[in-house]
PDB file of C-alpha atoms and ligand atoms in Angstrom:
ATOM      1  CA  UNK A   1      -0.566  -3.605 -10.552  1.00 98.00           C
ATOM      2  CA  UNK A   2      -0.996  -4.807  -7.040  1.00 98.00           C
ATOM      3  CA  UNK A   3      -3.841  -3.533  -4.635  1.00 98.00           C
ATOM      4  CA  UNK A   4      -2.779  -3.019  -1.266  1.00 98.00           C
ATOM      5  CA  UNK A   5      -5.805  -1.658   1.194  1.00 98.00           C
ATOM      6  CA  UNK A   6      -4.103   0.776   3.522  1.00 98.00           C
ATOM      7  CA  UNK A   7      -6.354  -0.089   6.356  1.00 98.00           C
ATOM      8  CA  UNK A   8      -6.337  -1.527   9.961  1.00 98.00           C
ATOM      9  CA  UNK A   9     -10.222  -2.008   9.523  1.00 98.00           C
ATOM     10  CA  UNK A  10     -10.579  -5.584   9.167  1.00 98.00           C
ATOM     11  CA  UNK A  11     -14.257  -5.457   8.476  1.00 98.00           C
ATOM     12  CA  UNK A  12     -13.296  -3.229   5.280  1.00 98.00           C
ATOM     13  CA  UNK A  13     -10.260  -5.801   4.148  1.00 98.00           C
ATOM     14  CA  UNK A  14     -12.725  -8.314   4.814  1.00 98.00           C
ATOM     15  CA  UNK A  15     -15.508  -7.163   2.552  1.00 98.00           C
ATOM     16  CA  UNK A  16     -13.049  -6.309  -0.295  1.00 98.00           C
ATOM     17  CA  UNK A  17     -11.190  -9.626   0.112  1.00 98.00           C
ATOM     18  CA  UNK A  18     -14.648 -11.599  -0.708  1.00 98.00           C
ATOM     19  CA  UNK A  19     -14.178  -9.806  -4.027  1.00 97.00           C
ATOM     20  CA  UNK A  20     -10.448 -10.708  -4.951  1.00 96.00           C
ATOM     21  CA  UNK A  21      -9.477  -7.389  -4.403  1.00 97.00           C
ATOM     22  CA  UNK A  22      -6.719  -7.746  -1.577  1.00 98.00           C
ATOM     23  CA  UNK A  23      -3.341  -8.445  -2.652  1.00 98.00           C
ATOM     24  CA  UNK A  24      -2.057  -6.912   0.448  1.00 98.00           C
ATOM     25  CA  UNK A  25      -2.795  -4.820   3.017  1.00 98.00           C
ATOM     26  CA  UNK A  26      -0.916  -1.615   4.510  1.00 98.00           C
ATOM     27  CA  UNK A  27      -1.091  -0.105   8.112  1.00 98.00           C
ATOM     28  CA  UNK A  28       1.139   2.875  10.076  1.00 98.00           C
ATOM     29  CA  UNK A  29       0.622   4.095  13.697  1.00 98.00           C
ATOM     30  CA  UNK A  30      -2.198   6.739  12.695  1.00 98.00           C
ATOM     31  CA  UNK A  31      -3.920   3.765  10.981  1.00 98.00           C
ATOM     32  CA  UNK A  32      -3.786   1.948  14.076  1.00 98.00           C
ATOM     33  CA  UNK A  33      -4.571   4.489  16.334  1.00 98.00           C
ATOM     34  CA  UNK A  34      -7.733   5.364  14.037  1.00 98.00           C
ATOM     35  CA  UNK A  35      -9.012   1.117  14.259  1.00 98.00           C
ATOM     36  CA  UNK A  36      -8.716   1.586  18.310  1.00 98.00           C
ATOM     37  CA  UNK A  37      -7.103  -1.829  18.315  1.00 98.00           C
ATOM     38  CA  UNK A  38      -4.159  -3.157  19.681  1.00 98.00           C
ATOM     39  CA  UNK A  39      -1.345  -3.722  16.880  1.00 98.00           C
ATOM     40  CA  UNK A  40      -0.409  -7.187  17.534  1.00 98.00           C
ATOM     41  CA  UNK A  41      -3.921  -8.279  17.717  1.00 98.00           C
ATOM     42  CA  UNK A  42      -5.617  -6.856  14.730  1.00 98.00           C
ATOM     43  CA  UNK A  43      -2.159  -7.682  12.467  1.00 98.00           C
ATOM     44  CA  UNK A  44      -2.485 -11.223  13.428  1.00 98.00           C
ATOM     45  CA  UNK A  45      -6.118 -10.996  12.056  1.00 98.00           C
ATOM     46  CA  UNK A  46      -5.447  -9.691   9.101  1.00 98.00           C
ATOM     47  CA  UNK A  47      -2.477 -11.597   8.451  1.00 98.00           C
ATOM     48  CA  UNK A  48      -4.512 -14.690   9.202  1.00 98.00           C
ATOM     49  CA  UNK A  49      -7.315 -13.452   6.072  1.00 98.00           C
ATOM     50  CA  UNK A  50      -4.644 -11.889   3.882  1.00 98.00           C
ATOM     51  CA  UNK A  51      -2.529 -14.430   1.740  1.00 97.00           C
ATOM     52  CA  UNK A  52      -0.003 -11.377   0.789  1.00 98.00           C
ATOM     53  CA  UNK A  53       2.279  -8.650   2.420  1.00 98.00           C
ATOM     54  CA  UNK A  54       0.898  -7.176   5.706  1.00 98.00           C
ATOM     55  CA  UNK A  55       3.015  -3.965   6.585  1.00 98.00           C
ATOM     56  CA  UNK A  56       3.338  -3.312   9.799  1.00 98.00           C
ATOM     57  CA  UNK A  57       5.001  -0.472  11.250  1.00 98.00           C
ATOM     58  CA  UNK A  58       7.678  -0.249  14.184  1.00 98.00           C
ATOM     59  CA  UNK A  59       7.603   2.669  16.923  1.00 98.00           C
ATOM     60  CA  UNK A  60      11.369   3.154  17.553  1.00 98.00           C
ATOM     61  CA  UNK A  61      13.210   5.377  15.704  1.00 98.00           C
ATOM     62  CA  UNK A  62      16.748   3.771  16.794  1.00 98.00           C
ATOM     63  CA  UNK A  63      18.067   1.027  14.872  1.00 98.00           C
ATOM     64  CA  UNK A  64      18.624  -1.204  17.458  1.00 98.00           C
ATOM     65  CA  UNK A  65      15.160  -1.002  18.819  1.00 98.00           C
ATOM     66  CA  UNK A  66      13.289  -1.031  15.380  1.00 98.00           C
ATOM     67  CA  UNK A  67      15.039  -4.332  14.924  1.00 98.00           C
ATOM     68  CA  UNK A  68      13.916  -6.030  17.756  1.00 98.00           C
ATOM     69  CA  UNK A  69      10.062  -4.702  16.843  1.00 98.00           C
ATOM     70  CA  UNK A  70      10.724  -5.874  13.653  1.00 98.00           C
ATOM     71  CA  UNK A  71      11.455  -9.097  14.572  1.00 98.00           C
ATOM     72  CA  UNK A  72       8.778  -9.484  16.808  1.00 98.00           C
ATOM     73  CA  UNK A  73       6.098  -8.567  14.257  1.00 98.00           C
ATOM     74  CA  UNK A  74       7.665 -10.832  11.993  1.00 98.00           C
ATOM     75  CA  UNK A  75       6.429 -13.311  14.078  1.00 98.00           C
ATOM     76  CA  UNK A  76       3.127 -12.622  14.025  1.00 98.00           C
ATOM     77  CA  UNK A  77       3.022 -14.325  10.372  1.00 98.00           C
ATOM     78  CA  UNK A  78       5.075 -15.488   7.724  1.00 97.00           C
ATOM     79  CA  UNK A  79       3.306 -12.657   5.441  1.00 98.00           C
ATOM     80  CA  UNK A  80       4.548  -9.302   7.593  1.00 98.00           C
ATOM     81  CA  UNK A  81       6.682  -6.791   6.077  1.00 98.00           C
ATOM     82  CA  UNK A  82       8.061  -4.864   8.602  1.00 98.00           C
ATOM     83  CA  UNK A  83       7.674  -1.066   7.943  1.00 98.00           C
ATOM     84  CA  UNK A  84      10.608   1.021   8.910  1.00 98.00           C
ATOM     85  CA  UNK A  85      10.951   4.877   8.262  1.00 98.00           C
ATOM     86  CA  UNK A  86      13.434   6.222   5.670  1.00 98.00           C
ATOM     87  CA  UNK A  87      16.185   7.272   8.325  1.00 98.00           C
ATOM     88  CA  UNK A  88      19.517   6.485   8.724  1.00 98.00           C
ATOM     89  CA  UNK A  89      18.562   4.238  11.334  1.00 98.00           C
ATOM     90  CA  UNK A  90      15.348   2.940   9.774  1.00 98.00           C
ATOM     91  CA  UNK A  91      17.757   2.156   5.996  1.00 98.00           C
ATOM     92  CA  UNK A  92      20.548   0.040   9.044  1.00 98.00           C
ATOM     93  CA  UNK A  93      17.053  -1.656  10.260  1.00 98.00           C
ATOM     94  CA  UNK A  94      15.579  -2.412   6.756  1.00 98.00           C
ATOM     95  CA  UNK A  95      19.323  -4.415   5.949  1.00 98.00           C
ATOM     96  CA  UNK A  96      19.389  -5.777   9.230  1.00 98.00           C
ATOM     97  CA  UNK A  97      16.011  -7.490   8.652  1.00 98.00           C
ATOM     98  CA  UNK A  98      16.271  -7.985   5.008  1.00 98.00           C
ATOM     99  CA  UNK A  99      19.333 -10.068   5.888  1.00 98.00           C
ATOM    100  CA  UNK A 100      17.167 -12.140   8.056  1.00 97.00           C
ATOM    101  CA  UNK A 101      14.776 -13.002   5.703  1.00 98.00           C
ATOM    102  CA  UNK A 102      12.095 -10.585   6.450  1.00 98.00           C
ATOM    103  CA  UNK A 103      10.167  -8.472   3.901  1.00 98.00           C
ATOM    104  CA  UNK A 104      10.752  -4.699   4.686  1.00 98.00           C
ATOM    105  CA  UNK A 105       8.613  -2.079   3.383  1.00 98.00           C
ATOM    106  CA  UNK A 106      11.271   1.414   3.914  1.00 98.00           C
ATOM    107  CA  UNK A 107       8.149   4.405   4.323  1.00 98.00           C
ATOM    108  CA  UNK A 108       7.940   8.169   4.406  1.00 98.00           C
ATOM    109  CA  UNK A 109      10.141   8.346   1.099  1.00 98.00           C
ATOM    110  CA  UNK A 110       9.811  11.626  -0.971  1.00 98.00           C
ATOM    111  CA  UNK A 111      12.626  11.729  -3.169  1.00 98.00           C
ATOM    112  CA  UNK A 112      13.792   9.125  -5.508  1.00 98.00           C
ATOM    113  CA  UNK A 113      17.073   9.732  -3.892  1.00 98.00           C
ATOM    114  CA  UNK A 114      15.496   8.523  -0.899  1.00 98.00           C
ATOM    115  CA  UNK A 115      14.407   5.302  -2.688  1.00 98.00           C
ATOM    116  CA  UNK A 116      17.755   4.507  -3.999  1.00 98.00           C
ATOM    117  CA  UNK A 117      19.072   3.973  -0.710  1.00 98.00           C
ATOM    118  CA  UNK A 118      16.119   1.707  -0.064  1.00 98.00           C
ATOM    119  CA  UNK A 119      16.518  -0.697  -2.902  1.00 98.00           C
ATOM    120  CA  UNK A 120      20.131  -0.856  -1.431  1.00 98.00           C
ATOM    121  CA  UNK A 121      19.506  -1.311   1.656  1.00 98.00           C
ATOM    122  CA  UNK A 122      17.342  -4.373   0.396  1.00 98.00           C
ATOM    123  CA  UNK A 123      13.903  -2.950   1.167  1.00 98.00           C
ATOM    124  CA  UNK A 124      11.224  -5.315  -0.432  1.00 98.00           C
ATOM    125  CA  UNK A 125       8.802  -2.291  -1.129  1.00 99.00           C
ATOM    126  CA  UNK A 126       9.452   1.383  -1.225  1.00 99.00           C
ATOM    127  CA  UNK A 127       6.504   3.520   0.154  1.00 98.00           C
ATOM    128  CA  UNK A 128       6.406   7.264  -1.365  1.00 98.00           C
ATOM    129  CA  UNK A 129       3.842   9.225  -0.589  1.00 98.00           C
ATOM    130  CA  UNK A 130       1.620  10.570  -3.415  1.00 98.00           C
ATOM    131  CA  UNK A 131      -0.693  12.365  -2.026  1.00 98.00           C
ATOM    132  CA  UNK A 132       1.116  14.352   0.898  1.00 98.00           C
ATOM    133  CA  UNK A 133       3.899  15.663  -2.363  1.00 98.00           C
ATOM    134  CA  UNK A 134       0.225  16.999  -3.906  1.00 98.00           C
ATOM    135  CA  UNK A 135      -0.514  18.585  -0.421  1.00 98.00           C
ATOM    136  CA  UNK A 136       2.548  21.092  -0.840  1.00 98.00           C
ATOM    137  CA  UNK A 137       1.949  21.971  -4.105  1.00 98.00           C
ATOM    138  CA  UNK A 138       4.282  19.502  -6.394  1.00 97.00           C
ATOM    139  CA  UNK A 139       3.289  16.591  -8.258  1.00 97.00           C
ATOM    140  CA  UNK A 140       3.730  13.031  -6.489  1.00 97.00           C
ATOM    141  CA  UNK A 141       3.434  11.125  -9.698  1.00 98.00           C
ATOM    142  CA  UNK A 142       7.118  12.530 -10.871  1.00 98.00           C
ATOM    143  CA  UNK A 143       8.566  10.792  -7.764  1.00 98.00           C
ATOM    144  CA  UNK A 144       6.598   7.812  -9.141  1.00 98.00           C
ATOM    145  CA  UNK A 145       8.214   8.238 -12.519  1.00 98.00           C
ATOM    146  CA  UNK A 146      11.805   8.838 -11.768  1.00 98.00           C
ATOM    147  CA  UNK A 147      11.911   6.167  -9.132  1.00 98.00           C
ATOM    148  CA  UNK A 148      10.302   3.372 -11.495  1.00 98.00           C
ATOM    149  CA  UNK A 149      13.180   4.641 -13.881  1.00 98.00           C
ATOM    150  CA  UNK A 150      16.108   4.411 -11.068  1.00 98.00           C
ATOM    151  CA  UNK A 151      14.890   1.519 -10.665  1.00 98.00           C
ATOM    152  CA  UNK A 152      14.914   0.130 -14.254  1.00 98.00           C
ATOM    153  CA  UNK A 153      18.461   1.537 -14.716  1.00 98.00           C
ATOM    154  CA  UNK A 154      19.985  -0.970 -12.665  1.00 97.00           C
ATOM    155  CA  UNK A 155      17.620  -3.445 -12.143  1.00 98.00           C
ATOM    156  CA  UNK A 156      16.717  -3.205  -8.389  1.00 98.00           C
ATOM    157  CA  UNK A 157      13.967  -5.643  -7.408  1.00 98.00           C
ATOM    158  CA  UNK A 158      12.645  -3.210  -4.676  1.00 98.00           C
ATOM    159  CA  UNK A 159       9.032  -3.111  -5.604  1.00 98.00           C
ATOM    160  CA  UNK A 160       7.412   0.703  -5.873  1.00 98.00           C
ATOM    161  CA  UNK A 161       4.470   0.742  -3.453  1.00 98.00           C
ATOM    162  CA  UNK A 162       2.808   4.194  -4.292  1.00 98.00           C
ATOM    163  CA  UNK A 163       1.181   5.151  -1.070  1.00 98.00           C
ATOM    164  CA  UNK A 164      -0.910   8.376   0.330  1.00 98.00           C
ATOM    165  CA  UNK A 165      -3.120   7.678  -2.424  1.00 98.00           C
ATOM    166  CA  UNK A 166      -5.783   9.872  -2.752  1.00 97.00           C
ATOM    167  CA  UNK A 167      -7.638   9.552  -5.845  1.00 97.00           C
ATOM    168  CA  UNK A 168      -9.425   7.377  -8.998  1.00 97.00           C
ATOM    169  CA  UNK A 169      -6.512   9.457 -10.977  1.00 97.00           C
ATOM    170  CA  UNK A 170      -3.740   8.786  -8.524  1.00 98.00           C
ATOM    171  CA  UNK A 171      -4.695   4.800  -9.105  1.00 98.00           C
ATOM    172  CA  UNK A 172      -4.581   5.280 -12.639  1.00 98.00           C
ATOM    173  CA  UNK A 173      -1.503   7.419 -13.291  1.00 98.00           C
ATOM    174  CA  UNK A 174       0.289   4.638 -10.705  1.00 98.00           C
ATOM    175  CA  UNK A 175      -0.990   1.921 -13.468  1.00 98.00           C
ATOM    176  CA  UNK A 176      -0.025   4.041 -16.459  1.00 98.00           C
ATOM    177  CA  UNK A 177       3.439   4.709 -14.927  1.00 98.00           C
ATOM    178  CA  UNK A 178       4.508   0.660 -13.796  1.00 98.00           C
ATOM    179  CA  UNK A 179       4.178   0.869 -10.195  1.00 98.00           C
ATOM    180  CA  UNK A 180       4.522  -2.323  -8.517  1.00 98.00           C
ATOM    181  CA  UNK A 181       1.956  -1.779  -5.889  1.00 98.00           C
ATOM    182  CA  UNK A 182      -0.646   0.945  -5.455  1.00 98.00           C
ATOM    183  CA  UNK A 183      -2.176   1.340  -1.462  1.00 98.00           C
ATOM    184  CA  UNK A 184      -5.236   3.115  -1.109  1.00 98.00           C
ATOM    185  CA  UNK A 185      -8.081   3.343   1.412  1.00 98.00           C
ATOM    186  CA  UNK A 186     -11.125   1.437   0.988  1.00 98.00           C
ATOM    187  CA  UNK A 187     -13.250   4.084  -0.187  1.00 98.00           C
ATOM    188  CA  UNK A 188     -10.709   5.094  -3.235  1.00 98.00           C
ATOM    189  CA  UNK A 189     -10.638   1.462  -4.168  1.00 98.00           C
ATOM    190  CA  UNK A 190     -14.571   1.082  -4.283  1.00 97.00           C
ATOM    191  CA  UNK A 191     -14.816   4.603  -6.245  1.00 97.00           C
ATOM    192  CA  UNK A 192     -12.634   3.048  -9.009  1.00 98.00           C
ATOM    193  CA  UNK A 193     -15.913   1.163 -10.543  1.00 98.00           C
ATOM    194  CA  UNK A 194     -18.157   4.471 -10.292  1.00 97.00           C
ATOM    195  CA  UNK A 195     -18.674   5.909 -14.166  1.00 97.00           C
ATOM    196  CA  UNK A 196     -21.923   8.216 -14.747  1.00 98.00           C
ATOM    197  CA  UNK A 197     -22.119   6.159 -18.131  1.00 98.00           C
ATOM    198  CA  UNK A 198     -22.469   3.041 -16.377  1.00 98.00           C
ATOM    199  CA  UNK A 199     -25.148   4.227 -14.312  1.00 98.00           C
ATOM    200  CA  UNK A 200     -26.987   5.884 -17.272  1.00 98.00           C
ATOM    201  CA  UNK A 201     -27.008   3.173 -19.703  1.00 98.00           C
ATOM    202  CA  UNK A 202     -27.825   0.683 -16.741  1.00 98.00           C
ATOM    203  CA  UNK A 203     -31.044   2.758 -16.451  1.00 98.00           C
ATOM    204  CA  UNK A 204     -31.895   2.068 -19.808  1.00 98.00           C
ATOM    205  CA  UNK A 205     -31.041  -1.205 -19.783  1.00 98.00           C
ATOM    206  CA  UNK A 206     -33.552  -1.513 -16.775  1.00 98.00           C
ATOM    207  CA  UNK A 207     -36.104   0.616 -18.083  1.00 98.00           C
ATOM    208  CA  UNK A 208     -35.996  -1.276 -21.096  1.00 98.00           C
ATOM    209  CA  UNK A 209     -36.200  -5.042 -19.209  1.00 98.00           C
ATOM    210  CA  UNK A 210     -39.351  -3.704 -17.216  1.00 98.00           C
ATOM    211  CA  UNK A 211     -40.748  -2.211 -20.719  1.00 98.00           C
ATOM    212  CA  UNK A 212     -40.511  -5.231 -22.594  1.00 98.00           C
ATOM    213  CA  UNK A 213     -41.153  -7.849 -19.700  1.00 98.00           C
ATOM    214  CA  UNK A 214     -37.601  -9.249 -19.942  1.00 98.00           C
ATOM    215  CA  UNK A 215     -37.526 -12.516 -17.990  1.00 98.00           C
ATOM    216  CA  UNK A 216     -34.535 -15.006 -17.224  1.00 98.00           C
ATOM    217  CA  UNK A 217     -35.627 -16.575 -14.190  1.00 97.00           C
TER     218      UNK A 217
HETATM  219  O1  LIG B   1       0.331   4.298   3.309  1.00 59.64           O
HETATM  220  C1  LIG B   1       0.563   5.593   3.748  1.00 59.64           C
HETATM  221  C2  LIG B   1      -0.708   6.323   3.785  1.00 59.64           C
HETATM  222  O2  LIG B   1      -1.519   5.794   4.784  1.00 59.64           O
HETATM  223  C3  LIG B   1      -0.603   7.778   3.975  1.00 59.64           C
HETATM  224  O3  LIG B   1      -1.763   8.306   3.455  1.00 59.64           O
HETATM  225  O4  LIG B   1      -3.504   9.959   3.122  1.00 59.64           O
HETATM  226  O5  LIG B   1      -2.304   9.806   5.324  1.00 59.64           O
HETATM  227  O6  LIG B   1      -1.168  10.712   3.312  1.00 59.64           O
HETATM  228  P1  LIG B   1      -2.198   9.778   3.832  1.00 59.64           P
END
């Protein structure tokens, strides 16, 4: 599985880059908003660190007008995909720019419905979000499930991006399950090497070295 760091912090892509960890990196308007940079400047920075898929989201929610945003963040870098909501408008958008080449990452999906139209409307990812199907009281991982097998069924090449993750358990369940792609904050990806056991037996291990006088270099 993929890690995407959903992010516009480039200091925080930065640090887990160093470590291997970035396969891509995610933003949307709150993201943005949150960094307190402009969008075209801090995409071009991370797209100039970041080898994979940037996502970067458009503003309009007409077709017309998402397509000429789209465009223009397109050529920011070679690595953008273009983030367009799942509307009517966003699904003509995500063909539109498909069509032209560019990778489109179709957002805001909750229904695997929702993600059909996606994979045929060309979408290179499809973003549903975990966490916020949790925050009403059902279970984002189903959506994860039936859309990986939707998906299957007929062979679509639309990768799943599971997104509005929350959790060490969201990460997992998204591995157990086949998605393509998991996004997550920075924090949730650095939590994923926390385990009590690893902490306790490192004690021992250290308590141990200083006991017996342990010496490499
Ligand atoms: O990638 C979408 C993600 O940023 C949404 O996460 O936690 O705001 O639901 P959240």
């Amino acid at each position: 599985m993929k890690f995407f760091v959903d992010t516009a912090e480039f200091d925080a892509i930065a640090e887990l880059h160093e470590l291997g960890m970035v396969d891509g990196v995610t933003t949307n308007p709150s993201l943005i908003k949150k960094s307190g940079r402009d969008i075209l400047d801090v995409t071009k920075q991370i797209c100039d660190l970041v080898d994979g898929p940037v996502s970067a989201e458009v503003t309009a929610t007409d077709a017309d007008t998402m397509i000429s945003e789209g465009r223009k963040l397109a050529g920011i870098a070679e690595n953008i995909a273009v983030k367009v909501p799942l509307t009517w408008d966003g699904l003509k958008a995500c063909k539109v720019l498909s069509d032209d080449g560019h990778m489109v990452n179709v957002t805001l999906c909750f229904s695997a419905n929702q993600a059909l139209l996606a994979a045929k409307a060309g979408a290179t990812f499809i973003s549903p979000f975990i966490g916020r199907i949790d925050d009403i009281g059902l279970d984002g991982m189903e959506l994860i499930e039936d859309i990986r097998t939707v998906y299957d069924n007929y062979g679509f090449e639309t990768q799943i991006l599971a997104a509005s993750i929350r959790s060490v358990n969201h990460v997992l369940d998204c591995a157990r399950i086949g998605a393509d792609v998991m996004t997550a904050p920075p924090a949730v990806i650095k939590s994923l090497v926390n385990h009590p056991l690893t902490d306790k037996g490192l004690a021992t291990f250290l308590a141990d070295i200083d006991a017996a006088g342990i010496k490499i270099l």
